[in-house]
PDB file of C-alpha atoms and ligand atoms in Angstrom:
ATOM      1  CA  MET A1204      30.506  27.084 -84.636  1.00 79.00           C
ATOM      2  CA  GLY A1205      26.815  26.374 -84.399  1.00 88.00           C
ATOM      3  CA  SER A1206      24.312  28.925 -83.102  1.00 97.00           C
ATOM      4  CA  THR A1207      23.568  29.380 -79.416  1.00 98.00           C
ATOM      5  CA  ARG A1208      20.091  29.323 -77.873  1.00 98.00           C
ATOM      6  CA  PRO A1209      20.061  33.122 -77.390  1.00 98.00           C
ATOM      7  CA  GLN A1210      20.982  33.522 -81.083  1.00 98.00           C
ATOM      8  CA  ARG A1211      18.164  31.151 -82.104  1.00 98.00           C
ATOM      9  CA  LEU A1212      15.793  33.126 -79.847  1.00 98.00           C
ATOM     10  CA  LEU A1213      16.856  36.379 -81.562  1.00 98.00           C
ATOM     11  CA  ARG A1214      16.282  34.838 -85.005  1.00 98.00           C
ATOM     12  CA  ALA A1215      12.795  33.741 -83.906  1.00 98.00           C
ATOM     13  CA  VAL A1216      12.073  37.327 -82.768  1.00 99.00           C
ATOM     14  CA  GLN A1217      13.199  38.799 -86.110  1.00 98.00           C
ATOM     15  CA  LYS A1218      11.180  36.177 -88.019  1.00 98.00           C
ATOM     16  CA  ASN A1219       7.979  36.142 -85.945  1.00 98.00           C
ATOM     17  CA  SER A1220       7.496  39.693 -84.665  1.00 99.00           C
ATOM     18  CA  THR A1221       7.061  43.214 -86.020  1.00 99.00           C
ATOM     19  CA  ARG A1222       9.942  45.657 -85.631  1.00 98.00           C
ATOM     20  CA  GLY A1223       8.911  48.443 -83.220  1.00 98.00           C
ATOM     21  CA  ASP A1224       6.080  46.405 -81.680  1.00 99.00           C
ATOM     22  CA  PRO A1225       7.140  45.311 -78.158  1.00 99.00           C
ATOM     23  CA  GLN A1226       4.054  43.159 -77.554  1.00 99.00           C
ATOM     24  CA  SER A1227       4.763  41.116 -80.696  1.00 99.00           C
ATOM     25  CA  VAL A1228       8.384  40.645 -79.524  1.00 99.00           C
ATOM     26  CA  ILE A1229       7.164  39.381 -76.127  1.00 99.00           C
ATOM     27  CA  SER A1230       4.711  36.985 -77.818  1.00 99.00           C
ATOM     28  CA  ALA A1231       7.367  35.693 -80.243  1.00 99.00           C
ATOM     29  CA  ILE A1232       9.779  34.905 -77.368  1.00 99.00           C
ATOM     30  CA  ASP A1233       7.052  33.217 -75.312  1.00 98.00           C
ATOM     31  CA  HIS A1234       6.041  31.089 -78.328  1.00 98.00           C
ATOM     32  CA  PHE A1235       9.664  30.125 -79.009  1.00 98.00           C
ATOM     33  CA  CYS A1236      10.253  29.158 -75.367  1.00 98.00           C
ATOM     34  CA  ARG A1237       7.004  27.248 -75.023  1.00 98.00           C
ATOM     35  CA  HIS A1238       7.090  25.378 -78.336  1.00 98.00           C
ATOM     36  CA  LYS A1239      10.717  25.277 -79.468  1.00 98.00           C
ATOM     37  CA  GLU A1240      13.349  25.728 -76.726  1.00 98.00           C
ATOM     38  CA  TRP A1241      12.871  26.544 -73.039  1.00 98.00           C
ATOM     39  CA  ALA A1242      14.842  29.616 -71.944  1.00 98.00           C
ATOM     40  CA  MET A1243      15.124  31.363 -68.583  1.00 98.00           C
ATOM     41  CA  ASN A1244      13.048  34.468 -69.384  1.00 98.00           C
ATOM     42  CA  VAL A1245      10.654  35.527 -66.630  1.00 98.00           C
ATOM     43  CA  GLY A1246       7.905  34.340 -69.012  1.00 98.00           C
ATOM     44  CA  ASP A1247       4.270  35.296 -69.588  1.00 98.00           C
ATOM     45  CA  GLU A1248       2.706  34.272 -66.253  1.00 98.00           C
ATOM     46  CA  LYS A1249       5.262  35.932 -63.966  1.00 99.00           C
ATOM     47  CA  GLY A1250       5.625  38.609 -66.655  1.00 99.00           C
ATOM     48  CA  SER A1251       2.023  39.697 -66.089  1.00 99.00           C
ATOM     49  CA  ILE A1252       2.774  40.116 -62.372  1.00 99.00           C
ATOM     50  CA  LEU A1253       5.881  42.135 -63.313  1.00 99.00           C
ATOM     51  CA  ASP A1254       3.728  44.310 -65.608  1.00 99.00           C
ATOM     52  CA  GLY A1255       1.342  45.016 -62.732  1.00 99.00           C
ATOM     53  CA  VAL A1256       4.121  46.087 -60.385  1.00 99.00           C
ATOM     54  CA  VAL A1257       5.771  48.286 -63.066  1.00 99.00           C
ATOM     55  CA  SER A1258       2.433  49.979 -63.798  1.00 98.00           C
ATOM     56  CA  GLU A1259       1.773  50.504 -60.074  1.00 98.00           C
ATOM     57  CA  VAL A1260       5.250  51.947 -59.378  1.00 98.00           C
ATOM     58  CA  ASN A1261       5.378  53.925 -62.664  1.00 98.00           C
ATOM     59  CA  PRO A1262       9.151  54.360 -62.205  1.00 98.00           C
ATOM     60  CA  SER A1263      11.178  57.369 -63.427  1.00 98.00           C
ATOM     61  CA  THR A1264      14.366  55.328 -62.915  1.00 98.00           C
ATOM     62  CA  ALA A1265      14.403  51.523 -62.904  1.00 99.00           C
ATOM     63  CA  LEU A1266      17.222  48.978 -62.621  1.00 99.00           C
ATOM     64  CA  GLU A1267      17.284  45.377 -63.882  1.00 99.00           C
ATOM     65  CA  LEU A1268      19.917  42.919 -62.653  1.00 99.00           C
ATOM     66  CA  GLY A1269      20.311  40.173 -65.261  1.00 98.00           C
ATOM     67  CA  THR A1270      19.307  41.128 -68.813  1.00 98.00           C
ATOM     68  CA  TYR A1271      19.761  37.690 -70.439  1.00 98.00           C
ATOM     69  CA  CYS A1272      18.035  38.057 -73.873  1.00 98.00           C
ATOM     70  CA  GLY A1273      16.159  41.239 -72.991  1.00 99.00           C
ATOM     71  CA  TYR A1274      12.671  39.751 -72.556  1.00 99.00           C
ATOM     72  CA  SER A1275      11.933  41.375 -69.185  1.00 99.00           C
ATOM     73  CA  THR A1276      13.808  44.482 -70.326  1.00 99.00           C
ATOM     74  CA  VAL A1277      11.236  44.844 -73.135  1.00 99.00           C
ATOM     75  CA  ARG A1278       8.352  44.043 -70.745  1.00 99.00           C
ATOM     76  CA  ILE A1279       9.458  46.799 -68.358  1.00 99.00           C
ATOM     77  CA  ALA A1280      10.562  49.425 -70.909  1.00 99.00           C
ATOM     78  CA  ARG A1281       7.309  49.213 -72.920  1.00 99.00           C
ATOM     79  CA  LEU A1282       5.406  50.378 -69.811  1.00 98.00           C
ATOM     80  CA  LEU A1283       7.733  53.233 -68.787  1.00 98.00           C
ATOM     81  CA  PRO A1284       6.420  56.803 -68.965  1.00 94.00           C
ATOM     82  CA  PRO A1285       8.153  59.200 -71.413  1.00 94.00           C
ATOM     83  CA  GLY A1286      11.439  60.547 -70.076  1.00 97.00           C
ATOM     84  CA  SER A1287      12.041  57.601 -67.747  1.00 98.00           C
ATOM     85  CA  GLN A1288      15.037  55.274 -67.968  1.00 98.00           C
ATOM     86  CA  LEU A1289      15.696  51.573 -67.428  1.00 98.00           C
ATOM     87  CA  ILE A1290      19.289  50.551 -66.685  1.00 99.00           C
ATOM     88  CA  THR A1291      19.955  46.830 -67.182  1.00 99.00           C
ATOM     89  CA  LEU A1292      23.130  45.042 -66.112  1.00 99.00           C
ATOM     90  CA  GLU A1293      24.386  41.829 -67.772  1.00 98.00           C
ATOM     91  CA  PHE A1294      27.628  40.022 -66.935  1.00 98.00           C
ATOM     92  CA  ASN A1295      27.665  37.700 -69.979  1.00 98.00           C
ATOM     93  CA  PRO A1296      28.779  39.510 -73.190  1.00 98.00           C
ATOM     94  CA  ALA A1297      27.089  36.962 -75.494  1.00 98.00           C
ATOM     95  CA  TYR A1298      23.736  37.502 -73.717  1.00 98.00           C
ATOM     96  CA  ALA A1299      24.266  41.291 -73.801  1.00 98.00           C
ATOM     97  CA  ALA A1300      24.908  41.203 -77.559  1.00 98.00           C
ATOM     98  CA  VAL A1301      21.608  39.378 -78.188  1.00 98.00           C
ATOM     99  CA  ALA A1302      19.665  41.523 -75.713  1.00 99.00           C
ATOM    100  CA  LYS A1303      20.886  44.723 -77.384  1.00 98.00           C
ATOM    101  CA  GLN A1304      19.406  43.518 -80.696  1.00 99.00           C
ATOM    102  CA  VAL A1305      16.128  42.357 -79.134  1.00 99.00           C
ATOM    103  CA  ILE A1306      15.686  45.730 -77.377  1.00 99.00           C
ATOM    104  CA  ALA A1307      16.488  47.613 -80.621  1.00 99.00           C
ATOM    105  CA  TRP A1308      14.084  45.402 -82.629  1.00 99.00           C
ATOM    106  CA  ALA A1309      11.336  46.296 -80.125  1.00 99.00           C
ATOM    107  CA  GLY A1310      12.189  49.988 -80.695  1.00 98.00           C
ATOM    108  CA  LEU A1311      12.938  50.601 -77.008  1.00 98.00           C
ATOM    109  CA  GLN A1312      16.649  51.465 -77.214  1.00 98.00           C
ATOM    110  CA  ASP A1313      16.029  55.105 -76.225  1.00 98.00           C
ATOM    111  CA  LYS A1314      14.540  54.061 -72.865  1.00 98.00           C
ATOM    112  CA  VAL A1315      17.170  51.428 -72.015  1.00 98.00           C
ATOM    113  CA  GLN A1316      20.830  51.615 -70.960  1.00 98.00           C
ATOM    114  CA  LEU A1317      22.361  48.140 -71.244  1.00 98.00           C
ATOM    115  CA  VAL A1318      25.645  47.866 -69.311  1.00 98.00           C
ATOM    116  CA  GLU A1319      27.948  44.846 -69.482  1.00 98.00           C
ATOM    117  CA  GLY A1320      29.820  43.817 -66.371  1.00 98.00           C
ATOM    118  CA  PRO A1321      29.546  42.395 -62.859  1.00 98.00           C
ATOM    119  CA  SER A1322      26.688  43.978 -60.869  1.00 98.00           C
ATOM    120  CA  GLY A1323      28.894  44.163 -57.764  1.00 98.00           C
ATOM    121  CA  ASP A1324      31.276  46.497 -59.580  1.00 98.00           C
ATOM    122  CA  LEU A1325      28.652  48.467 -61.543  1.00 98.00           C
ATOM    123  CA  ILE A1326      26.121  49.276 -58.803  1.00 98.00           C
ATOM    124  CA  PRO A1327      28.556  51.599 -56.946  1.00 98.00           C
ATOM    125  CA  GLN A1328      29.070  53.469 -60.249  1.00 98.00           C
ATOM    126  CA  MET A1329      25.394  54.144 -61.025  1.00 98.00           C
ATOM    127  CA  LYS A1330      25.413  57.685 -59.650  1.00 98.00           C
ATOM    128  CA  GLU A1331      28.567  58.776 -61.509  1.00 98.00           C
ATOM    129  CA  LEU A1332      27.792  56.848 -64.747  1.00 97.00           C
ATOM    130  CA  PHE A1333      24.136  57.777 -65.129  1.00 97.00           C
ATOM    131  CA  GLY A1334      23.475  60.531 -62.606  1.00 97.00           C
ATOM    132  CA  VAL A1335      21.042  58.245 -60.789  1.00 98.00           C
ATOM    133  CA  LYS A1336      19.841  59.632 -57.439  1.00 97.00           C
ATOM    134  CA  SER A1337      17.872  56.514 -56.471  1.00 98.00           C
ATOM    135  CA  PHE A1338      15.922  53.685 -58.138  1.00 99.00           C
ATOM    136  CA  ASP A1339      12.124  53.591 -57.918  1.00 99.00           C
ATOM    137  CA  LEU A1340      12.056  49.944 -59.027  1.00 99.00           C
ATOM    138  CA  VAL A1341      14.689  47.169 -59.122  1.00 99.00           C
ATOM    139  CA  PHE A1342      13.906  43.886 -60.954  1.00 99.00           C
ATOM    140  CA  ILE A1343      16.338  41.222 -59.652  1.00 99.00           C
ATOM    141  CA  ASP A1344      16.808  38.245 -61.975  1.00 99.00           C
ATOM    142  CA  HIS A1345      20.534  37.521 -62.138  1.00 98.00           C
ATOM    143  CA  TRP A1346      22.664  34.935 -60.355  1.00 98.00           C
ATOM    144  CA  LYS A1347      20.603  33.712 -57.418  1.00 98.00           C
ATOM    145  CA  ASP A1348      23.569  33.816 -55.038  1.00 98.00           C
ATOM    146  CA  ARG A1349      24.057  37.552 -55.765  1.00 98.00           C
ATOM    147  CA  TYR A1350      20.540  38.735 -54.819  1.00 99.00           C
ATOM    148  CA  LEU A1351      21.284  39.440 -51.149  1.00 99.00           C
ATOM    149  CA  ALA A1352      24.725  40.997 -51.637  1.00 99.00           C
ATOM    150  CA  ASP A1353      23.421  43.312 -54.376  1.00 99.00           C
ATOM    151  CA  ALA A1354      20.317  44.343 -52.422  1.00 99.00           C
ATOM    152  CA  GLN A1355      22.560  45.308 -49.487  1.00 98.00           C
ATOM    153  CA  LEU A1356      24.961  47.060 -51.866  1.00 98.00           C
ATOM    154  CA  LEU A1357      22.073  49.129 -53.272  1.00 99.00           C
ATOM    155  CA  GLU A1358      21.213  50.167 -49.691  1.00 98.00           C
ATOM    156  CA  GLU A1359      24.835  50.991 -48.834  1.00 98.00           C
ATOM    157  CA  CYS A1360      25.263  53.079 -52.010  1.00 98.00           C
ATOM    158  CA  GLY A1361      22.180  55.124 -51.099  1.00 98.00           C
ATOM    159  CA  LEU A1362      20.426  53.975 -54.278  1.00 98.00           C
ATOM    160  CA  LEU A1363      17.156  53.092 -52.498  1.00 98.00           C
ATOM    161  CA  ARG A1364      14.736  55.653 -51.084  1.00 98.00           C
ATOM    162  CA  LYS A1365      11.647  55.296 -48.860  1.00 98.00           C
ATOM    163  CA  GLY A1366       9.187  53.436 -51.111  1.00 99.00           C
ATOM    164  CA  SER A1367      11.687  51.936 -53.579  1.00 99.00           C
ATOM    165  CA  VAL A1368      10.410  48.533 -54.748  1.00 99.00           C
ATOM    166  CA  LEU A1369      12.574  45.430 -55.184  1.00 99.00           C
ATOM    167  CA  LEU A1370      10.940  42.678 -57.289  1.00 99.00           C
ATOM    168  CA  ALA A1371      12.872  39.403 -57.268  1.00 99.00           C
ATOM    169  CA  ASP A1372      12.363  36.499 -59.698  1.00 99.00           C
ATOM    170  CA  ASN A1373      12.927  32.803 -58.869  1.00 99.00           C
ATOM    171  CA  VAL A1374      12.593  33.034 -55.115  1.00 98.00           C
ATOM    172  CA  ILE A1375      11.360  29.389 -55.113  1.00 98.00           C
ATOM    173  CA  CYS A1376      12.959  27.891 -58.250  1.00 98.00           C
ATOM    174  CA  PRO A1377      15.975  27.891 -58.407  1.00 98.00           C
ATOM    175  CA  GLY A1378      15.431  29.687 -55.070  1.00 98.00           C
ATOM    176  CA  THR A1379      17.100  32.485 -53.155  1.00 98.00           C
ATOM    177  CA  PRO A1380      16.729  31.434 -49.499  1.00 98.00           C
ATOM    178  CA  GLU A1381      19.126  33.891 -47.854  1.00 98.00           C
ATOM    179  CA  TYR A1382      17.655  36.840 -49.806  1.00 99.00           C
ATOM    180  CA  LEU A1383      14.102  35.799 -48.862  1.00 98.00           C
ATOM    181  CA  GLU A1384      15.020  35.422 -45.205  1.00 98.00           C
ATOM    182  CA  TYR A1385      16.580  38.901 -45.245  1.00 98.00           C
ATOM    183  CA  VAL A1386      13.760  40.884 -46.893  1.00 99.00           C
ATOM    184  CA  ARG A1387      11.056  39.004 -44.940  1.00 98.00           C
ATOM    185  CA  ASN A1388      12.718  39.561 -41.547  1.00 98.00           C
ATOM    186  CA  SER A1389      14.363  42.953 -41.966  1.00 98.00           C
ATOM    187  CA  PRO A1390      12.455  45.864 -40.377  1.00 98.00           C
ATOM    188  CA  ARG A1391      13.637  47.926 -43.368  1.00 98.00           C
ATOM    189  CA  TYR A1392      11.361  46.061 -45.829  1.00 99.00           C
ATOM    190  CA  GLU A1393       7.674  45.269 -46.233  1.00 99.00           C
ATOM    191  CA  SER A1394       7.715  42.032 -48.281  1.00 98.00           C
ATOM    192  CA  ARG A1395       5.035  40.045 -50.133  1.00 98.00           C
ATOM    193  CA  TYR A1396       5.143  36.804 -52.159  1.00 99.00           C
ATOM    194  CA  PHE A1397       3.358  36.484 -55.523  1.00 99.00           C
ATOM    195  CA  LYS A1398       2.873  32.756 -56.112  1.00 98.00           C
ATOM    196  CA  SER A1399       3.265  31.675 -59.739  1.00 99.00           C
ATOM    197  CA  HIS A1400       5.108  29.065 -61.820  1.00 98.00           C
ATOM    198  CA  LEU A1401       8.564  28.642 -63.265  1.00 98.00           C
ATOM    199  CA  GLU A1402       8.435  30.121 -66.765  1.00 98.00           C
ATOM    200  CA  TYR A1403       6.756  27.836 -69.327  1.00 98.00           C
ATOM    201  CA  THR A1404       6.398  24.986 -66.772  1.00 98.00           C
ATOM    202  CA  GLN A1405       4.057  23.768 -64.025  1.00 98.00           C
ATOM    203  CA  ALA A1406       6.757  23.887 -61.341  1.00 98.00           C
ATOM    204  CA  GLU A1407       6.103  26.338 -58.514  1.00 98.00           C
ATOM    205  CA  ASP A1408       8.001  29.606 -58.516  1.00 99.00           C
ATOM    206  CA  GLY A1409       7.146  33.164 -57.596  1.00 98.00           C
ATOM    207  CA  LEU A1410       8.162  36.783 -57.305  1.00 99.00           C
ATOM    208  CA  GLU A1411       8.918  38.553 -54.030  1.00 99.00           C
ATOM    209  CA  LYS A1412       7.978  42.245 -53.898  1.00 99.00           C
ATOM    210  CA  SER A1413       9.801  44.139 -51.148  1.00 99.00           C
ATOM    211  CA  VAL A1414       9.205  47.828 -50.407  1.00 99.00           C
ATOM    212  CA  PHE A1415      12.188  49.614 -48.830  1.00 99.00           C
ATOM    213  CA  LEU A1416      10.990  51.577 -45.782  1.00 98.00           C
ATOM    214  CA  GLY A1417      14.061  53.841 -45.550  1.00 95.00           C
TER     215      GLY A1417
HETATM  216  C1  77K B2778      24.059  31.912 -66.453  1.00 92.28           C
HETATM  217  N1  77K B2778      23.111  32.890 -65.997  1.00 92.28           N
HETATM  218  C2  77K B2778      22.951  34.125 -66.486  1.00 92.28           C
HETATM  219  N2  77K B2778      21.971  34.729 -65.827  1.00 92.28           N
HETATM  220  C3  77K B2778      21.522  33.874 -64.905  1.00 92.28           C
HETATM  221  C4  77K B2778      20.468  34.186 -63.913  1.00 92.28           C
HETATM  222  N3  77K B2778      19.206  33.498 -64.102  1.00 92.28           N
HETATM  223  C5  77K B2778      19.063  32.225 -63.721  1.00 92.28           C
HETATM  224  O1  77K B2778      20.000  31.587 -63.312  1.00 92.28           O
HETATM  225  C6  77K B2778      17.702  31.581 -63.849  1.00 92.28           C
HETATM  226  C7  77K B2778      17.609  30.184 -63.837  1.00 92.28           C
HETATM  227  C8  77K B2778      16.364  29.547 -63.977  1.00 92.28           C
HETATM  228  C9  77K B2778      16.280  28.072 -63.966  1.00 92.28           C
HETATM  229  C10 77K B2778      17.250  27.299 -64.607  1.00 92.28           C
HETATM  230  C11 77K B2778      17.161  25.920 -64.594  1.00 92.28           C
HETATM  231  C12 77K B2778      16.087  25.294 -63.964  1.00 92.28           C
HETATM  232  F1  77K B2778      15.990  23.951 -63.977  1.00 92.28           F
HETATM  233  C13 77K B2778      15.125  26.048 -63.328  1.00 92.28           C
HETATM  234  C14 77K B2778      15.216  27.427 -63.312  1.00 92.28           C
HETATM  235  C15 77K B2778      15.194  30.312 -64.123  1.00 92.28           C
HETATM  236  C16 77K B2778      15.290  31.699 -64.122  1.00 92.28           C
HETATM  237  O2  77K B2778      14.163  32.483 -64.252  1.00 92.28           O
HETATM  238  C17 77K B2778      16.523  32.339 -63.977  1.00 92.28           C
HETATM  239  O3  77K B2778      16.535  33.714 -63.953  1.00 92.28           O
HETATM  240  C18 77K B2778      22.215  32.691 -65.016  1.00 92.28           C
HETATM  241 MG1   MG B2779      14.520  34.467 -63.659  1.00 92.28          MG
END
């Protein structure tokens, strides 16, 4: 059985970055994806926008939907203040296994709770599993046809408070039309589009930042 792309990405991290140095892990993944094999990480250009939003929100409790190889998990966790937690949900066990090792290599395992399973089942368990009251920031980057359902589920489970920020990747490419329509037209959100490019390409993509108004 040959290696998978996530496994080759992990090997590139272990070869080309310094253990315990998150920035070097981010750079190693970006180099691998730009020069060796494209992979669906949020990437460096959209990643800088993500960094800005994380720094602005300065979350005590953050949620990520869609871990993949842990690239955005590392980007977010490296900016979290001491004592804060990032919970990241991944459906695919093979991705979760790689992400766990990437997060550990970056030395961020104490700030991150990686949970395997379907987001639709796990979101209603966040309070009982992790004692979460509400999320200050949610980075949405999983299956594009789950964005709307999971945003509404977060509302219904009382996991959003006045001022909670949703940041959604890929709202143009591959696109999340029903989610965009919802957050841009709902009186419960103040939404703004950050124009960018699909990771490691010149195709248009962007992030949608939506503040929950309560
Ligand atoms: C299988 N799976 C596990 N997690 C997921 C969720 N992520 C995506 O689907 C995803 C896809 C793309 C993308 C793929 C092909 C293409 F031509 C253009 C864009 C980019 C992204 O940033 C993504 O987050 C999918
Ligand atoms: Mg994405």
